[in-house]
GROMACS .gro file of N, CA and C in nm:
model
  459
    1MET      N    1  -1.294   1.891   1.151
    1MET     CA    2  -1.437   1.886   1.160
    1MET      C    3  -1.489   1.759   1.101
    2PRO      N    4  -1.570   1.680   1.172
    2PRO     CA    5  -1.619   1.555   1.115
    2PRO      C    6  -1.688   1.580   0.980
    3TYR      N    7  -1.685   1.473   0.895
    3TYR     CA    8  -1.740   1.487   0.752
    3TYR      C    9  -1.895   1.531   0.769
    4ASP      N   10  -1.969   1.464   0.851
    4ASP     CA   11  -2.115   1.490   0.853
    4ASP      C   12  -2.139   1.657   0.877
    5ARG      N   13  -2.054   1.702   0.968
    5ARG     CA   14  -2.070   1.845   0.989
    5ARG      C   15  -2.033   1.929   0.875
    6MET      N   16  -1.931   1.888   0.799
    6MET     CA   17  -1.889   1.953   0.682
    6MET      C   18  -2.002   1.965   0.581
    7ILE      N   19  -2.072   1.846   0.561
    7ILE     CA   20  -2.186   1.843   0.478
    7ILE      C   21  -2.297   1.933   0.517
    8GLU      N   22  -2.326   1.931   0.657
    8GLU     CA   23  -2.430   2.015   0.702
    8GLU      C   24  -2.395   2.169   0.683
    9GLN      N   25  -2.269   2.201   0.681
    9GLN     CA   26  -2.236   2.335   0.658
    9GLN      C   27  -2.217   2.381   0.517
   10GLY      N   28  -2.245   2.284   0.426
   10GLY     CA   29  -2.252   2.319   0.284
   10GLY      C   30  -2.137   2.278   0.196
   11TRP      N   31  -2.037   2.203   0.266
   11TRP     CA   32  -1.924   2.160   0.186
   11TRP      C   33  -1.971   2.055   0.087
   12THR      N   34  -1.930   2.069  -0.036
   12THR     CA   35  -1.983   1.977  -0.140
   12THR      C   36  -1.883   1.874  -0.187
   13GLY      N   37  -1.757   1.890  -0.137
   13GLY     CA   38  -1.651   1.793  -0.180
   13GLY      C   39  -1.625   1.813  -0.329
   14ASP      N   40  -1.598   1.935  -0.373
   14ASP     CA   41  -1.570   1.967  -0.509
   14ASP      C   42  -1.465   1.866  -0.561
   15ALA      N   43  -1.482   1.835  -0.690
   15ALA     CA   44  -1.392   1.747  -0.766
   15ALA      C   45  -1.250   1.802  -0.764
   16ALA      N   46  -1.164   1.737  -0.831
   16ALA     CA   47  -1.021   1.793  -0.841
   16ALA      C   48  -1.015   1.941  -0.866
   17MET      N   49  -0.918   2.002  -0.816
   17MET     CA   50  -0.897   2.145  -0.834
   17MET      C   51  -0.895   2.177  -0.979
   18THR      N   52  -0.958   2.288  -1.009
   18THR     CA   53  -0.958   2.329  -1.158
   18THR      C   54  -0.819   2.373  -1.186
   19SER      N   55  -0.771   2.362  -1.313
   19SER     CA   56  -0.646   2.401  -1.348
   19SER      C   57  -0.608   2.546  -1.331
   20ASP      N   58  -0.712   2.634  -1.330
   20ASP     CA   59  -0.694   2.772  -1.322
   20ASP      C   60  -0.663   2.816  -1.178
   21ARG      N   61  -0.673   2.716  -1.085
   21ARG     CA   62  -0.639   2.743  -0.938
   21ARG      C   63  -0.511   2.676  -0.897
   22LEU      N   64  -0.461   2.593  -0.977
   22LEU     CA   65  -0.329   2.529  -0.950
   22LEU      C   66  -0.218   2.621  -0.956
   23ASN      N   67  -0.113   2.596  -0.873
   23ASN     CA   68   0.010   2.677  -0.878
   23ASN      C   69   0.089   2.648  -1.012
   24PHE      N   70   0.084   2.525  -1.061
   24PHE     CA   71   0.146   2.498  -1.185
   24PHE      C   72   0.042   2.423  -1.279
   25THR      N   73   0.084   2.403  -1.403
   25THR     CA   74  -0.021   2.340  -1.492
   25THR      C   75  -0.034   2.192  -1.458
   26ARG      N   76  -0.130   2.129  -1.503
   26ARG     CA   77  -0.147   1.987  -1.482
   26ARG      C   78  -0.039   1.910  -1.556
   27ALA      N   79   0.005   1.972  -1.670
   27ALA     CA   80   0.110   1.914  -1.753
   27ALA      C   81   0.241   1.909  -1.675
   28GLU      N   82   0.261   2.015  -1.595
   28GLU     CA   83   0.384   2.029  -1.507
   28GLU      C   84   0.370   1.919  -1.399
   29TYR      N   85   0.267   1.897  -1.337
   29TYR     CA   86   0.251   1.799  -1.234
   29TYR      C   87   0.263   1.654  -1.296
   30GLY      N   88   0.208   1.645  -1.424
   30GLY     CA   89   0.234   1.519  -1.499
   30GLY      C   90   0.379   1.478  -1.513
   31GLU      N   91   0.458   1.582  -1.566
   31GLU     CA   92   0.599   1.565  -1.582
   31GLU      C   93   0.665   1.520  -1.455
   32ARG      N   94   0.630   1.589  -1.341
   32ARG     CA   95   0.699   1.559  -1.213
   32ARG      C   96   0.665   1.411  -1.178
   33LEU      N   97   0.538   1.375  -1.195
   33LEU     CA   98   0.497   1.237  -1.162
   33LEU      C   99   0.570   1.131  -1.255
   34ALA      N  100   0.585   1.174  -1.384
   34ALA     CA  101   0.663   1.086  -1.476
   34ALA      C  102   0.811   1.069  -1.434
   35LYS      N  103   0.867   1.174  -1.391
   35LYS     CA  104   1.012   1.169  -1.344
   35LYS      C  105   1.021   1.078  -1.224
   36THR      N  106   0.923   1.099  -1.134
   36THR     CA  107   0.928   1.022  -1.008
   36THR      C  108   0.906   0.872  -1.038
   37ARG      N  109   0.817   0.845  -1.136
   37ARG     CA  110   0.787   0.694  -1.166
   37ARG      C  111   0.912   0.640  -1.248
   38ALA      N  112   0.972   0.722  -1.320
   38ALA     CA  113   1.097   0.677  -1.393
   38ALA      C  114   1.203   0.628  -1.293
   39ALA      N  115   1.227   0.717  -1.184
   39ALA     CA  116   1.317   0.683  -1.079
   39ALA      C  117   1.277   0.562  -1.002
   40MET      N  118   1.145   0.549  -0.979
   40MET     CA  119   1.086   0.427  -0.918
   40MET      C  120   1.126   0.307  -0.995
   41ALA      N  121   1.096   0.306  -1.122
   41ALA     CA  122   1.116   0.192  -1.215
   41ALA      C  123   1.256   0.151  -1.212
   42LYS      N  124   1.353   0.255  -1.219
   42LYS     CA  125   1.495   0.229  -1.221
   42LYS      C  126   1.533   0.148  -1.099
   43ARG      N  127   1.471   0.180  -0.993
   43ARG     CA  128   1.510   0.124  -0.865
   43ARG      C  129   1.418   0.003  -0.826
   44GLU      N  130   1.331  -0.028  -0.908
   44GLU     CA  131   1.238  -0.147  -0.887
   44GLU      C  132   1.150  -0.122  -0.766
   45ILE      N  133   1.100  -0.007  -0.751
   45ILE     CA  134   1.007   0.046  -0.637
   45ILE      C  135   0.871   0.030  -0.690
   46ASP      N  136   0.789  -0.044  -0.624
   46ASP     CA  137   0.644  -0.057  -0.662
   46ASP      C  138   0.551   0.037  -0.600
   47LEU      N  139   0.581   0.087  -0.487
   47LEU     CA  140   0.508   0.187  -0.412
   47LEU      C  141   0.597   0.286  -0.345
   48LEU      N  142   0.583   0.410  -0.372
   48LEU     CA  143   0.663   0.509  -0.304
   48LEU      C  144   0.575   0.584  -0.211
   49ILE      N  145   0.612   0.589  -0.088
   49ILE     CA  146   0.538   0.664   0.011
   49ILE      C  147   0.610   0.791   0.057
   50VAL      N  148   0.553   0.911  -0.001
   50VAL     CA  149   0.621   1.034   0.012
   50VAL      C  150   0.569   1.108   0.139
   51THR      N  151   0.660   1.146   0.224
   51THR     CA  152   0.606   1.196   0.363
   51THR      C  153   0.657   1.344   0.384
   52ASP      N  154   0.755   1.385   0.313
   52ASP     CA  155   0.819   1.532   0.330
   52ASP      C  156   0.711   1.613   0.263
   53PRO      N  157   0.674   1.730   0.351
   53PRO     CA  158   0.576   1.816   0.296
   53PRO      C  159   0.616   1.885   0.172
   54SER      N  160   0.743   1.926   0.146
   54SER     CA  161   0.773   1.987   0.024
   54SER      C  162   0.766   1.892  -0.094
   55ASN      N  163   0.800   1.766  -0.072
   55ASN     CA  164   0.789   1.677  -0.177
   55ASN      C  165   0.643   1.645  -0.210
   56ILE      N  166   0.556   1.641  -0.112
   56ILE     CA  167   0.405   1.622  -0.127
   56ILE      C  168   0.352   1.738  -0.209
   57GLY      N  169   0.396   1.858  -0.186
   57GLY     CA  170   0.355   1.971  -0.267
   57GLY      C  171   0.405   1.969  -0.394
   58TRP      N  172   0.529   1.934  -0.415
   58TRP     CA  173   0.593   1.924  -0.548
   58TRP      C  174   0.522   1.826  -0.636
   59LEU      N  175   0.480   1.717  -0.578
   59LEU     CA  176   0.417   1.608  -0.665
   59LEU      C  177   0.266   1.635  -0.687
   60THR      N  178   0.193   1.704  -0.593
   60THR     CA  179   0.051   1.703  -0.606
   60THR      C  180  -0.008   1.850  -0.597
   61GLY      N  181   0.071   1.947  -0.548
   61GLY     CA  182   0.025   2.082  -0.531
   61GLY      C  183  -0.036   2.095  -0.390
   62TYR      N  184  -0.031   1.994  -0.303
   62TYR     CA  185  -0.086   2.010  -0.184
   62TYR      C  186  -0.018   2.131  -0.099
   63ASP      N  187  -0.111   2.217  -0.035
   63ASP     CA  188  -0.055   2.329   0.032
   63ASP      C  189  -0.128   2.340   0.168
   64GLY      N  190  -0.073   2.289   0.265
   64GLY     CA  191  -0.135   2.291   0.404
   64GLY      C  192  -0.041   2.287   0.513
   65TRP      N  193  -0.085   2.338   0.631
   65TRP     CA  194   0.011   2.351   0.749
   65TRP      C  195  -0.025   2.223   0.838
   66SER      N  196  -0.048   2.110   0.781
   66SER     CA  197  -0.080   1.993   0.866
   66SER      C  198   0.027   1.898   0.868
   67PHE      N  199   0.145   1.940   0.851
   67PHE     CA  200   0.264   1.843   0.858
   67PHE      C  201   0.305   1.797   0.988
   68TYR      N  202   0.234   1.840   1.089
   68TYR     CA  203   0.257   1.801   1.226
   68TYR      C  204   0.172   1.668   1.263
   69THR      N  205   0.096   1.629   1.164
   69THR     CA  206   0.015   1.509   1.179
   69THR      C  207   0.064   1.413   1.060
   70HIS      N  208   0.030   1.285   1.067
   70HIS     CA  209   0.068   1.194   0.972
   70HIS      C  210  -0.003   1.224   0.835
   71GLN      N  211   0.079   1.230   0.743
   71GLN     CA  212   0.023   1.251   0.595
   71GLN      C  213   0.135   1.210   0.503
   72CYS      N  214   0.078   1.170   0.380
   72CYS     CA  215   0.171   1.125   0.281
   72CYS      C  216   0.099   1.118   0.154
   73VAL      N  217   0.176   1.095   0.040
   73VAL     CA  218   0.128   1.068  -0.093
   73VAL      C  219   0.179   0.934  -0.131
   74LEU      N  220   0.082   0.849  -0.178
   74LEU     CA  221   0.128   0.716  -0.227
   74LEU      C  222   0.141   0.733  -0.382
   75VAL      N  223   0.261   0.698  -0.424
   75VAL     CA  224   0.280   0.705  -0.577
   75VAL      C  225   0.295   0.559  -0.622
   76LEU      N  226   0.209   0.522  -0.712
   76LEU     CA  227   0.194   0.384  -0.774
   76LEU      C  228   0.251   0.401  -0.914
   77PRO      N  229   0.292   0.280  -0.974
   77PRO     CA  230   0.339   0.292  -1.111
   77PRO      C  231   0.242   0.330  -1.224
   78ASP      N  232   0.118   0.292  -1.196
   78ASP     CA  233   0.019   0.305  -1.315
   78ASP      C  234  -0.123   0.350  -1.267
   79GLU      N  235  -0.129   0.426  -1.155
   79GLU     CA  236  -0.246   0.481  -1.105
   79GLU      C  237  -0.223   0.623  -1.061
   80GLU      N  238  -0.325   0.715  -1.049
   80GLU     CA  239  -0.308   0.840  -0.992
   80GLU      C  240  -0.249   0.828  -0.844
   81PRO      N  241  -0.167   0.917  -0.796
   81PRO     CA  242  -0.127   0.914  -0.661
   81PRO      C  243  -0.250   0.927  -0.566
   82ILE      N  244  -0.225   0.893  -0.443
   82ILE     CA  245  -0.317   0.908  -0.337
   82ILE      C  246  -0.269   1.001  -0.233
   83TRP      N  247  -0.350   1.107  -0.203
   83TRP     CA  248  -0.316   1.192  -0.082
   83TRP      C  249  -0.376   1.122   0.034
   84PHE      N  250  -0.303   1.104   0.142
   84PHE     CA  251  -0.353   1.041   0.267
   84PHE      C  252  -0.315   1.133   0.384
   85GLY      N  253  -0.424   1.168   0.461
   85GLY     CA  254  -0.400   1.256   0.572
   85GLY      C  255  -0.519   1.264   0.675
   86ARG      N  256  -0.513   1.347   0.761
   86ARG     CA  257  -0.625   1.371   0.859
   86ARG      C  258  -0.740   1.425   0.793
   87SER      N  259  -0.865   1.378   0.846
   87SER     CA  260  -0.993   1.415   0.788
   87SER      C  261  -1.015   1.563   0.787
   88MET      N  262  -0.963   1.631   0.897
   88MET     CA  263  -0.981   1.775   0.905
   88MET      C  264  -0.900   1.842   0.785
   89ASP      N  265  -0.807   1.786   0.730
   89ASP     CA  266  -0.722   1.837   0.622
   89ASP      C  267  -0.769   1.796   0.483
   90ALA      N  268  -0.861   1.704   0.478
   90ALA     CA  269  -0.903   1.653   0.348
   90ALA      C  270  -0.964   1.762   0.254
   91PRO      N  271  -1.055   1.845   0.307
   91PRO     CA  272  -1.110   1.953   0.224
   91PRO      C  273  -0.998   2.048   0.171
   92GLY      N  274  -0.901   2.081   0.248
   92GLY     CA  275  -0.787   2.165   0.200
   92GLY      C  276  -0.716   2.091   0.100
   93ALA      N  277  -0.700   1.959   0.105
   93ALA     CA  278  -0.626   1.880   0.008
   93ALA      C  279  -0.702   1.886  -0.124
   94GLU      N  280  -0.835   1.863  -0.113
   94GLU     CA  281  -0.912   1.873  -0.236
   94GLU      C  282  -0.915   2.010  -0.302
   95ARG      N  283  -0.891   2.112  -0.227
   95ARG     CA  284  -0.878   2.241  -0.283
   95ARG      C  285  -0.741   2.275  -0.350
   96THR      N  286  -0.639   2.200  -0.297
   96THR     CA  287  -0.505   2.247  -0.359
   96THR      C  288  -0.434   2.132  -0.443
   97VAL      N  289  -0.471   2.004  -0.437
   97VAL     CA  290  -0.415   1.912  -0.524
   97VAL      C  291  -0.489   1.899  -0.659
   98TYR      N  292  -0.424   1.837  -0.757
   98TYR     CA  293  -0.471   1.826  -0.887
   98TYR      C  294  -0.558   1.696  -0.886
   99LEU      N  295  -0.541   1.616  -0.789
   99LEU     CA  296  -0.606   1.478  -0.788
   99LEU      C  297  -0.765   1.482  -0.783
  100PRO      N  298  -0.824   1.378  -0.832
  100PRO     CA  299  -0.970   1.368  -0.821
  100PRO      C  300  -1.006   1.341  -0.666
  101SER      N  301  -1.125   1.377  -0.632
  101SER     CA  302  -1.162   1.362  -0.490
  101SER      C  303  -1.151   1.216  -0.439
  102GLU      N  304  -1.174   1.128  -0.525
  102GLU     CA  305  -1.161   0.979  -0.476
  102GLU      C  306  -1.024   0.940  -0.444
  103ARG      N  307  -0.921   1.018  -0.477
  103ARG     CA  308  -0.788   0.996  -0.442
  103ARG      C  309  -0.739   1.077  -0.324
  104VAL      N  310  -0.826   1.135  -0.260
  104VAL     CA  311  -0.798   1.204  -0.131
  104VAL      C  312  -0.863   1.120  -0.024
  105ILE      N  313  -0.779   1.047   0.059
  105ILE     CA  314  -0.825   0.948   0.158
  105ILE      C  315  -0.776   1.003   0.296
  106ALA      N  316  -0.865   0.992   0.396
  106ALA     CA  317  -0.838   1.053   0.524
  106ALA      C  318  -0.873   0.965   0.639
  107TYR      N  319  -0.816   0.988   0.748
  107TYR     CA  320  -0.842   0.910   0.879
  107TYR      C  321  -0.904   1.013   0.972
  108GLU      N  322  -0.968   0.968   1.063
  108GLU     CA  323  -1.038   1.052   1.164
  108GLU      C  324  -0.943   1.108   1.272
  109ASP      N  325  -0.984   1.215   1.338
  109ASP     CA  326  -0.896   1.285   1.431
  109ASP      C  327  -0.866   1.204   1.557
  110HIS      N  328  -0.945   1.112   1.591
  110HIS     CA  329  -0.920   1.027   1.715
  110HIS      C  330  -0.796   0.934   1.689
  111TYR      N  331  -0.741   0.930   1.565
  111TYR     CA  332  -0.612   0.867   1.558
  111TYR      C  333  -0.491   0.949   1.594
  112VAL      N  334  -0.516   1.081   1.600
  112VAL     CA  335  -0.407   1.180   1.632
  112VAL      C  336  -0.372   1.156   1.779
  113GLN      N  337  -0.242   1.136   1.799
  113GLN     CA  338  -0.194   1.129   1.943
  113GLN      C  339  -0.266   1.032   2.026
  114SER      N  340  -0.319   0.925   1.970
  114SER     CA  341  -0.373   0.821   2.049
  114SER      C  342  -0.286   0.710   2.093
  115SER      N  343  -0.309   0.661   2.213
  115SER     CA  344  -0.233   0.546   2.253
  115SER      C  345  -0.290   0.408   2.217
  116GLU      N  346  -0.411   0.418   2.157
  116GLU     CA  347  -0.480   0.295   2.122
  116GLU      C  348  -0.481   0.266   1.970
  117ARG      N  349  -0.457   0.359   1.892
  117ARG     CA  350  -0.468   0.342   1.743
  117ARG      C  351  -0.365   0.438   1.679
  118HIS      N  352  -0.331   0.409   1.557
  118HIS     CA  353  -0.229   0.500   1.486
  118HIS      C  354  -0.279   0.511   1.341
  119PRO      N  355  -0.255   0.630   1.284
  119PRO     CA  356  -0.287   0.655   1.137
  119PRO      C  357  -0.216   0.554   1.047
  120MET      N  358  -0.104   0.511   1.076
  120MET     CA  359  -0.026   0.423   0.990
  120MET      C  360  -0.098   0.288   0.980
  121ASP      N  361  -0.177   0.257   1.076
  121ASP     CA  362  -0.256   0.129   1.079
  121ASP      C  363  -0.357   0.141   0.954
  122VAL      N  364  -0.418   0.272   0.958
  122VAL     CA  365  -0.517   0.298   0.848
  122VAL      C  366  -0.434   0.292   0.713
  123LEU      N  367  -0.323   0.349   0.705
  123LEU     CA  368  -0.249   0.345   0.582
  123LEU      C  369  -0.211   0.207   0.543
  124ALA      N  370  -0.176   0.123   0.631
  124ALA     CA  371  -0.145  -0.015   0.605
  124ALA      C  372  -0.273  -0.087   0.539
  125GLY      N  373  -0.383  -0.050   0.599
  125GLY     CA  374  -0.504  -0.115   0.540
  125GLY      C  375  -0.537  -0.056   0.403
  126LEU      N  376  -0.518   0.060   0.386
  126LEU     CA  377  -0.525   0.118   0.254
  126LEU      C  378  -0.434   0.052   0.151
  127ILE      N  379  -0.311   0.028   0.183
  127ILE     CA  380  -0.216  -0.047   0.098
  127ILE      C  381  -0.254  -0.193   0.070
  128LYS      N  382  -0.305  -0.258   0.179
  128LYS     CA  383  -0.334  -0.395   0.165
  128LYS      C  384  -0.460  -0.422   0.088
  129ALA      N  385  -0.560  -0.328   0.108
  129ALA     CA  386  -0.693  -0.356   0.046
  129ALA      C  387  -0.749  -0.221   0.000
  130PRO      N  388  -0.691  -0.164  -0.106
  130PRO     CA  389  -0.732  -0.046  -0.160
  130PRO      C  390  -0.876  -0.019  -0.197
  131ALA      N  391  -0.942  -0.135  -0.245
  131ALA     CA  392  -1.084  -0.117  -0.284
  131ALA      C  393  -1.169  -0.084  -0.171
  132THR      N  394  -1.131  -0.116  -0.035
  132THR     CA  395  -1.204  -0.092   0.071
  132THR      C  396  -1.220   0.072   0.094
  133TYR      N  397  -1.116   0.143   0.046
  133TYR     CA  398  -1.111   0.291   0.071
  133TYR      C  399  -1.149   0.376  -0.045
  134TYR      N  400  -1.137   0.334  -0.161
  134TYR     CA  401  -1.188   0.416  -0.275
  134TYR      C  402  -1.221   0.328  -0.390
  135PRO      N  403  -1.286   0.367  -0.506
  135PRO     CA  404  -1.318   0.495  -0.522
  135PRO      C  405  -1.435   0.552  -0.439
  136TYR      N  406  -1.442   0.676  -0.410
  136TYR     CA  407  -1.555   0.732  -0.339
  136TYR      C  408  -1.571   0.883  -0.383
  137ASN      N  409  -1.683   0.918  -0.397
  137ASN     CA  410  -1.718   1.063  -0.441
  137ASN      C  411  -1.758   1.132  -0.320
  138HIS      N  412  -1.667   1.228  -0.265
  138HIS     CA  413  -1.699   1.305  -0.149
  138HIS      C  414  -1.825   1.380  -0.163
  139ALA      N  415  -1.875   1.412  -0.282
  139ALA     CA  416  -1.985   1.499  -0.301
  139ALA      C  417  -2.119   1.432  -0.256
  140GLN      N  418  -2.108   1.301  -0.225
  140GLN     CA  419  -2.228   1.228  -0.185
  140GLN      C  420  -2.269   1.290  -0.047
  141THR      N  421  -2.409   1.286  -0.031
  141THR     CA  422  -2.459   1.340   0.095
  141THR      C  423  -2.449   1.248   0.211
  142ALA      N  424  -2.480   1.302   0.334
  142ALA     CA  425  -2.461   1.206   0.456
  142ALA      C  426  -2.559   1.095   0.452
  143VAL      N  427  -2.664   1.100   0.354
  143VAL     CA  428  -2.753   0.978   0.359
  143VAL      C  429  -2.707   0.870   0.258
  144ALA      N  430  -2.603   0.918   0.179
  144ALA     CA  431  -2.552   0.816   0.080
  144ALA      C  432  -2.469   0.702   0.155
  145PRO      N  433  -2.405   0.616   0.079
  145PRO     CA  434  -2.328   0.514   0.136
  145PRO      C  435  -2.215   0.582   0.228
  146PRO      N  436  -2.162   0.503   0.324
  146PRO     CA  437  -2.072   0.572   0.424
  146PRO      C  438  -1.956   0.641   0.358
  147HIS      N  439  -1.920   0.752   0.424
  147HIS     CA  440  -1.812   0.832   0.365
  147HIS      C  441  -1.681   0.762   0.401
  148PRO      N  442  -1.569   0.791   0.331
  148PRO     CA  443  -1.447   0.714   0.349
  148PRO      C  444  -1.392   0.713   0.487
  149TYR      N  445  -1.423   0.816   0.564
  149TYR     CA  446  -1.357   0.827   0.703
  149TYR      C  447  -1.438   0.725   0.794
  150SER      N  448  -1.558   0.681   0.768
  150SER     CA  449  -1.634   0.599   0.849
  150SER      C  450  -1.561   0.460   0.877
  151VAL      N  451  -1.487   0.421   0.780
  151VAL     CA  452  -1.424   0.288   0.796
  151VAL      C  453  -1.310   0.296   0.895
  152PHE      N  454  -1.272   0.415   0.939
  152PHE     CA  455  -1.165   0.434   1.024
  152PHE      C  456  -1.212   0.445   1.179
  153TYR      N  457  -1.340   0.440   1.214
  153TYR     CA  458  -1.382   0.450   1.347
  153TYR      C  459  -1.345   0.330   1.425
   0.00000   0.00000   0.00000
């Protein structure tokens, strides 16, 4: 569903999932992220792109059946991870990950199975110029500055 319609139907873009709704404690997710970052540092990896659904869930708590489209989690050495996926799945990500809303970045559905554009082009743009894509508070209304998905039209 396009972002504007989600707003019209009352979606407020809740902030990060509250700890009482997570499958594990935030401390547990913090330990998992720390282990991942330690392994990254040992191998001198500056950016880890996690694409396996079970590893995405292990790192962030994401629980969705959207693994048939491009999605990933970007793990950086000194920032919160970024969940990246289809705009239709962004509200589900915000409901299941421990990350703040501005770390949930999505691409529009017209990237799915397109012969003219690809979601990884959007991901490349995010990696090259992250300030273009976040921070952004999804709770802003449709009359506020453009939502993050608008940059992907």
